Short mmCIF file of N, CA and C in Angstrom, two decimals:
data_model
loop_
_atom_site.label_atom_id
_atom_site.label_comp_id
_atom_site.label_asym_id
_atom_site.label_seq_id
_atom_site.Cartn_x
_atom_site.Cartn_y
_atom_site.Cartn_z
N MET V 14 0.68 -1.02 0.03
CA MET V 14 0.09 0.31 0.04
C MET V 14 1.36 1.40 -0.28
N ASN V 15 0.68 2.10 -0.87
CA ASN V 15 1.27 3.42 -1.20
C ASN V 15 0.96 4.66 -0.44
N THR V 16 1.78 5.33 0.29
CA THR V 16 1.28 6.53 1.06
C THR V 16 1.71 7.38 0.30
N HIS V 17 0.97 8.83 0.09
CA HIS V 17 1.22 9.66 -0.67
C HIS V 17 1.01 10.70 0.55
N PHE V 18 2.16 11.93 0.24
CA PHE V 18 1.81 13.06 1.21
C PHE V 18 1.33 13.93 0.66
N LEU V 19 0.46 15.02 1.67
CA LEU V 19 -0.33 16.08 1.06
C LEU V 19 0.13 16.95 1.00
N THR V 20 0.15 17.88 -0.26
CA THR V 20 0.64 19.46 -0.29
C THR V 20 0.31 20.32 0.72
N ILE V 21 0.62 21.53 0.47
CA ILE V 21 -0.42 22.42 1.59
C ILE V 21 -1.78 23.15 0.83
N GLU V 22 -1.79 22.25 -0.32
CA GLU V 22 -3.34 22.87 -1.21
C GLU V 22 -4.18 22.05 -0.51
N GLN V 23 -3.61 20.53 -0.67
CA GLN V 23 -4.36 19.54 -0.32
C GLN V 23 -4.76 19.32 1.08
N TYR V 24 -4.02 19.93 1.83
CA TYR V 24 -4.36 20.25 3.34
C TYR V 24 -4.76 21.37 3.55
N THR V 25 -5.27 22.37 3.20
CA THR V 25 -6.08 23.61 2.76
C THR V 25 -7.63 23.10 2.34
N PHE V 26 -7.48 22.00 1.10
CA PHE V 26 -8.70 21.38 0.58
C PHE V 26 -9.31 20.62 2.04
N LEU V 27 -8.79 19.90 2.11
CA LEU V 27 -9.23 18.85 2.80
C LEU V 27 -9.51 19.34 4.45
N MET V 28 -9.20 21.19 4.84
CA MET V 28 -9.45 21.49 6.14
C MET V 28 -11.02 22.02 5.50
N TRP V 29 -10.95 22.75 4.73
CA TRP V 29 -12.02 23.32 3.99
C TRP V 29 -13.33 22.50 3.71
N VAL V 30 -12.75 21.06 3.42
CA VAL V 30 -14.27 19.93 3.38
C VAL V 30 -14.65 19.71 4.96
N ASN V 31 -13.17 19.45 5.57
CA ASN V 31 -14.16 19.02 6.66
C ASN V 31 -14.54 20.16 7.84
N ARG V 32 -14.56 21.66 7.54
CA ARG V 32 -15.66 22.50 8.02
C ARG V 32 -16.67 22.63 7.51
N ASN V 33 -16.62 21.83 6.08
CA ASN V 33 -18.30 22.22 5.79
C ASN V 33 -18.48 21.09 5.04
N TYR V 34 -18.33 20.22 5.83
CA TYR V 34 -18.96 18.22 5.92
C TYR V 34 -20.54 18.56 5.75
N GLU V 35 -21.38 19.17 6.61
CA GLU V 35 -22.71 18.95 6.86
C GLU V 35 -23.35 19.93 5.75
N TRP V 36 -22.46 20.71 4.96
CA TRP V 36 -22.75 21.40 3.78
C TRP V 36 -23.02 20.32 2.61
N LEU V 37 -21.70 19.84 2.17
CA LEU V 37 -21.99 19.11 1.34
C LEU V 37 -22.60 17.76 1.30
N LYS V 38 -23.24 17.02 2.71
CA LYS V 38 -24.02 16.46 3.09
C LYS V 38 -24.96 17.34 2.46
N GLY V 39 -25.47 17.99 2.80
CA GLY V 39 -27.24 18.73 2.53
C GLY V 39 -27.53 18.89 0.69
N LYS V 40 -26.02 18.69 0.40
CA LYS V 40 -26.31 18.82 -1.38
C LYS V 40 -26.43 17.71 -1.86
N GLY V 41 -26.12 16.45 -1.07
CA GLY V 41 -26.27 15.31 -1.26
C GLY V 41 -25.22 14.58 -1.38
N TYR V 42 -23.89 14.42 -0.68
CA TYR V 42 -22.92 13.96 -0.91
C TYR V 42 -22.96 12.99 0.01
N ARG V 43 -22.88 11.89 -0.58
CA ARG V 43 -22.89 10.52 0.04
C ARG V 43 -22.03 9.39 -0.28
N THR V 44 -21.46 8.45 0.78
CA THR V 44 -20.63 7.92 0.52
C THR V 44 -20.47 6.35 1.17
N THR V 45 -19.49 5.38 1.11
CA THR V 45 -19.25 4.58 1.84
C THR V 45 -18.18 4.14 2.83
N TRP V 46 -17.56 5.96 2.61
CA TRP V 46 -16.00 5.89 3.35
C TRP V 46 -16.32 6.32 4.88
N GLN V 47 -16.62 5.84 5.68
CA GLN V 47 -17.69 5.95 6.89
C GLN V 47 -16.11 5.76 8.27
N PRO V 48 -16.03 6.65 9.31
CA PRO V 48 -16.46 8.02 9.26
C PRO V 48 -15.56 8.95 8.67
N VAL V 49 -16.02 9.83 7.92
CA VAL V 49 -15.72 11.05 6.30
C VAL V 49 -14.86 11.94 7.55
N GLN V 50 -15.21 12.29 8.42
CA GLN V 50 -14.30 13.38 9.17
C GLN V 50 -13.41 12.79 9.59
N HIS V 51 -13.93 11.59 10.66
CA HIS V 51 -12.65 10.88 11.02
C HIS V 51 -11.57 10.51 9.92
N ASN V 52 -12.13 10.54 8.79
CA ASN V 52 -10.53 9.91 7.95
C ASN V 52 -10.27 10.72 7.22
N ILE V 53 -10.47 11.99 7.32
CA ILE V 53 -10.03 13.52 6.57
C ILE V 53 -9.23 13.92 7.85
N HIS V 54 -9.69 13.72 8.88
CA HIS V 54 -8.61 14.24 10.28
C HIS V 54 -7.61 13.05 10.31
N ARG V 55 -7.61 11.87 10.22
CA ARG V 55 -6.46 11.25 10.41
C ARG V 55 -5.36 11.19 8.88
N ILE V 56 -6.05 11.96 8.19
CA ILE V 56 -5.35 12.27 6.65
C ILE V 56 -4.31 13.37 7.37
N MET V 57 -5.10 14.25 7.92
CA MET V 57 -4.84 15.58 8.14
C MET V 57 -3.71 15.19 9.18
N VAL V 58 -3.98 14.76 9.96
CA VAL V 58 -2.85 14.44 11.08
C VAL V 58 -1.57 13.60 10.79
N SER V 59 -1.54 13.05 10.13
CA SER V 59 -0.42 12.06 9.48
C SER V 59 0.01 12.27 8.06
N SER V 60 -0.37 13.29 7.58
CA SER V 60 0.22 14.57 6.35
C SER V 60 0.50 13.69 4.98
N GLY V 61 -1.05 12.51 5.35
CA GLY V 61 -0.35 11.03 4.21
C GLY V 61 -1.53 10.57 3.84
N TYR V 62 -2.06 9.94 2.78
CA TYR V 62 -3.23 9.62 2.38
C TYR V 62 -2.91 7.57 1.60
N THR V 63 -3.45 6.83 1.55
CA THR V 63 -2.96 5.52 1.04
C THR V 63 -3.74 5.91 -0.22
N ASP V 64 -3.74 4.81 -1.00
CA ASP V 64 -4.26 4.39 -2.47
C ASP V 64 -6.01 4.28 -2.23
N GLU V 65 -5.70 3.94 -1.25
CA GLU V 65 -7.42 3.37 -0.75
C GLU V 65 -7.99 4.75 -0.69
N ASP V 66 -7.63 5.75 0.13
CA ASP V 66 -8.17 6.84 0.59
C ASP V 66 -8.09 7.77 -0.63
N ARG V 67 -7.25 7.82 -2.14
CA ARG V 67 -7.08 8.10 -2.81
C ARG V 67 -8.56 8.22 -3.50
N GLU V 68 -9.31 6.97 -3.49
CA GLU V 68 -10.23 6.42 -4.36
C GLU V 68 -11.13 7.83 -3.87
N TYR V 69 -11.49 7.60 -2.33
CA TYR V 69 -12.48 8.09 -1.80
C TYR V 69 -12.71 9.68 -2.15
N LEU V 70 -10.87 10.11 -2.05
CA LEU V 70 -10.94 11.32 -2.24
C LEU V 70 -11.45 12.02 -3.95
N LYS V 71 -11.28 11.21 -4.92
CA LYS V 71 -11.52 11.33 -6.38
C LYS V 71 -12.81 11.44 -5.91
N GLU V 72 -12.97 10.47 -5.51
CA GLU V 72 -15.04 10.37 -5.26
C GLU V 72 -15.58 11.92 -4.80
N LEU V 73 -15.00 12.18 -3.85
CA LEU V 73 -15.62 13.60 -3.19
C LEU V 73 -15.10 14.61 -3.94
N ILE V 74 -13.62 14.53 -4.91
CA ILE V 74 -13.88 15.73 -5.64
C ILE V 74 -14.90 15.49 -7.19
N ARG V 75 -14.70 14.56 -7.16
CA ARG V 75 -15.74 14.51 -8.63
C ARG V 75 -17.26 15.20 -8.15
N PHE V 76 -17.55 14.85 -7.06
CA PHE V 76 -18.81 15.16 -6.76
C PHE V 76 -18.69 16.84 -6.57
N ILE V 77 -17.93 17.41 -5.73
CA ILE V 77 -17.89 18.57 -5.51
C ILE V 77 -17.84 19.71 -7.02
N ASN V 78 -17.23 18.62 -7.88
CA ASN V 78 -17.04 19.37 -9.67
C ASN V 78 -18.19 19.33 -9.88
N GLY V 79 -18.80 18.48 -9.63
CA GLY V 79 -20.04 17.92 -10.31
C GLY V 79 -21.50 18.73 -9.80
N MET V 80 -20.98 19.64 -8.72
CA MET V 80 -21.86 20.37 -8.57
C MET V 80 -21.71 22.02 -9.02
N GLY V 81 -20.30 21.99 -9.39
CA GLY V 81 -19.87 23.07 -10.70
C GLY V 81 -19.37 23.99 -9.31
N LEU V 82 -18.79 23.58 -8.16
CA LEU V 82 -18.15 24.46 -7.65
C LEU V 82 -16.69 24.76 -8.24
N LYS V 83 -16.70 25.58 -8.35
CA LYS V 83 -15.16 26.02 -9.00
C LYS V 83 -14.26 26.50 -8.46
N THR V 84 -14.14 26.85 -7.23
CA THR V 84 -13.36 27.33 -6.34
C THR V 84 -14.16 27.23 -5.30
N TYR V 85 -13.21 27.42 -4.09
CA TYR V 85 -13.41 27.83 -2.53
C TYR V 85 -12.76 29.09 -1.63
N LYS V 86 -13.07 29.70 -0.70
CA LYS V 86 -12.19 30.46 -0.32
C LYS V 86 -11.96 29.53 1.26
N ARG V 87 -10.78 29.68 1.48
CA ARG V 87 -10.03 28.68 2.01
C ARG V 87 -10.09 29.08 3.61
N ASP V 88 -10.72 30.31 3.85
CA ASP V 88 -11.14 29.95 5.10
C ASP V 88 -12.85 29.96 5.69
N TRP V 89 -13.50 29.84 4.11
CA TRP V 89 -14.98 30.22 4.67
C TRP V 89 -15.86 29.09 5.28
N THR V 90 -16.48 29.25 6.14
CA THR V 90 -17.18 28.14 6.45
C THR V 90 -18.44 27.79 6.22
N TRP V 91 -19.12 27.34 6.22
CA TRP V 91 -20.58 26.51 5.72
C TRP V 91 -21.35 27.66 7.21
N ASP V 92 -22.65 27.92 7.11
CA ASP V 92 -23.41 28.63 7.83
C ASP V 92 -24.75 28.24 7.70
N LYS V 93 -25.27 27.29 8.46
CA LYS V 93 -26.96 27.49 8.24
C LYS V 93 -27.83 28.42 7.63
N LYS V 94 -27.54 29.89 8.39
CA LYS V 94 -28.57 30.49 7.64
C LYS V 94 -28.22 31.40 6.96
N GLY V 95 -26.39 30.96 6.31
CA GLY V 95 -26.18 32.19 4.95
C GLY V 95 -26.04 31.38 4.11
N ALA V 96 -26.34 31.90 2.91
CA ALA V 96 -26.32 31.42 1.68
C ALA V 96 -24.74 31.65 0.67
N GLU V 97 -23.75 31.97 1.70
CA GLU V 97 -22.71 32.45 0.56
C GLU V 97 -22.67 31.40 -0.17
N LEU V 98 -22.33 30.34 0.35
CA LEU V 98 -21.42 28.94 -0.29
C LEU V 98 -22.49 28.19 -1.73
N ASP V 99 -24.16 28.49 -1.21
CA ASP V 99 -24.82 28.53 -2.05
C ASP V 99 -24.51 29.15 -3.26
N TRP V 100 -24.00 30.89 -3.43
CA TRP V 100 -23.95 31.59 -4.36
C TRP V 100 -22.32 31.42 -4.94
N LEU V 101 -21.40 30.63 -4.01
CA LEU V 101 -19.91 30.26 -4.94
C LEU V 101 -20.32 28.91 -5.59
N VAL V 102 -21.43 28.12 -5.71
CA VAL V 102 -21.64 27.08 -6.03
C VAL V 102 -21.61 26.94 -7.72
N ASN V 103 -22.09 28.46 -8.06
CA ASN V 103 -22.49 28.53 -10.20
C ASN V 103 -21.55 29.63 -9.81
N THR V 104 -20.27 30.35 -9.69
CA THR V 104 -19.69 31.46 -9.74
C THR V 104 -18.07 31.26 -9.57
N PRO V 105 -18.08 31.06 -10.93
CA PRO V 105 -16.25 31.14 -11.00
C PRO V 105 -15.57 31.85 -10.55
N MET V 106 -14.76 31.70 -10.11
CA MET V 106 -13.65 32.94 -9.39
C MET V 106 -12.72 32.46 -8.61
N GLY V 107 -11.83 32.36 -10.36
CA GLY V 107 -10.56 32.09 -10.19
C GLY V 107 -10.20 30.58 -10.63
N GLY V 108 -9.10 29.81 -9.88
CA GLY V 108 -9.07 29.02 -10.69
C GLY V 108 -9.87 27.50 -10.50
N TYR V 109 -9.71 26.82 -11.02
CA TYR V 109 -10.72 25.61 -11.60
C TYR V 109 -10.13 24.13 -10.60
N MET V 110 -10.82 23.85 -9.77
CA MET V 110 -10.30 22.52 -8.38
C MET V 110 -10.61 21.21 -9.47
N SER V 111 -9.20 21.17 -9.99
CA SER V 111 -9.45 19.55 -10.94
C SER V 111 -9.45 18.46 -10.00
N GLU V 112 -9.57 17.37 -10.30
CA GLU V 112 -8.82 16.10 -9.55
C GLU V 112 -7.37 16.13 -9.35
N LYS V 113 -6.71 16.45 -10.85
CA LYS V 113 -5.01 16.10 -10.84
C LYS V 113 -4.41 17.65 -9.83
N ASP V 114 -5.36 19.32 -9.66
CA ASP V 114 -4.87 19.58 -9.06
C ASP V 114 -5.34 19.77 -7.53
N ALA V 115 -6.11 19.24 -7.01
CA ALA V 115 -6.20 18.55 -5.59
C ALA V 115 -5.54 17.64 -4.79
N PHE V 116 -5.22 17.10 -5.89
CA PHE V 116 -4.57 15.05 -5.65
C PHE V 116 -3.95 14.35 -6.51
N GLY V 117 -3.11 15.57 -7.61
CA GLY V 117 -2.51 14.87 -8.99
C GLY V 117 -3.22 13.55 -9.38
N LEU V 118 -4.79 13.99 -9.84
CA LEU V 118 -5.58 12.92 -9.88
C LEU V 118 -5.82 12.99 -11.82
#
């Protein structure tokens, strides 16, 4: 089993996913990679991910790209009362987050 080390960009992306996981679930994200937040935290703490983790991360990135989310603000946190992230979904604001950009896929 190979271990792949996180880049700074991957780490900040995982921080964003971890903070906004409930919002992603609300948008329909479902996976068998349970518990998702625990796995993301494990990857962040160890600064690396396995080939198996990589497949789940690819699935996550495909879901996010399928929503049309082209970018994200690194420090932005989902808020039940706000619509800011809903607005971001359809607003290209800079770089495109591809699987290759996020995890070299």
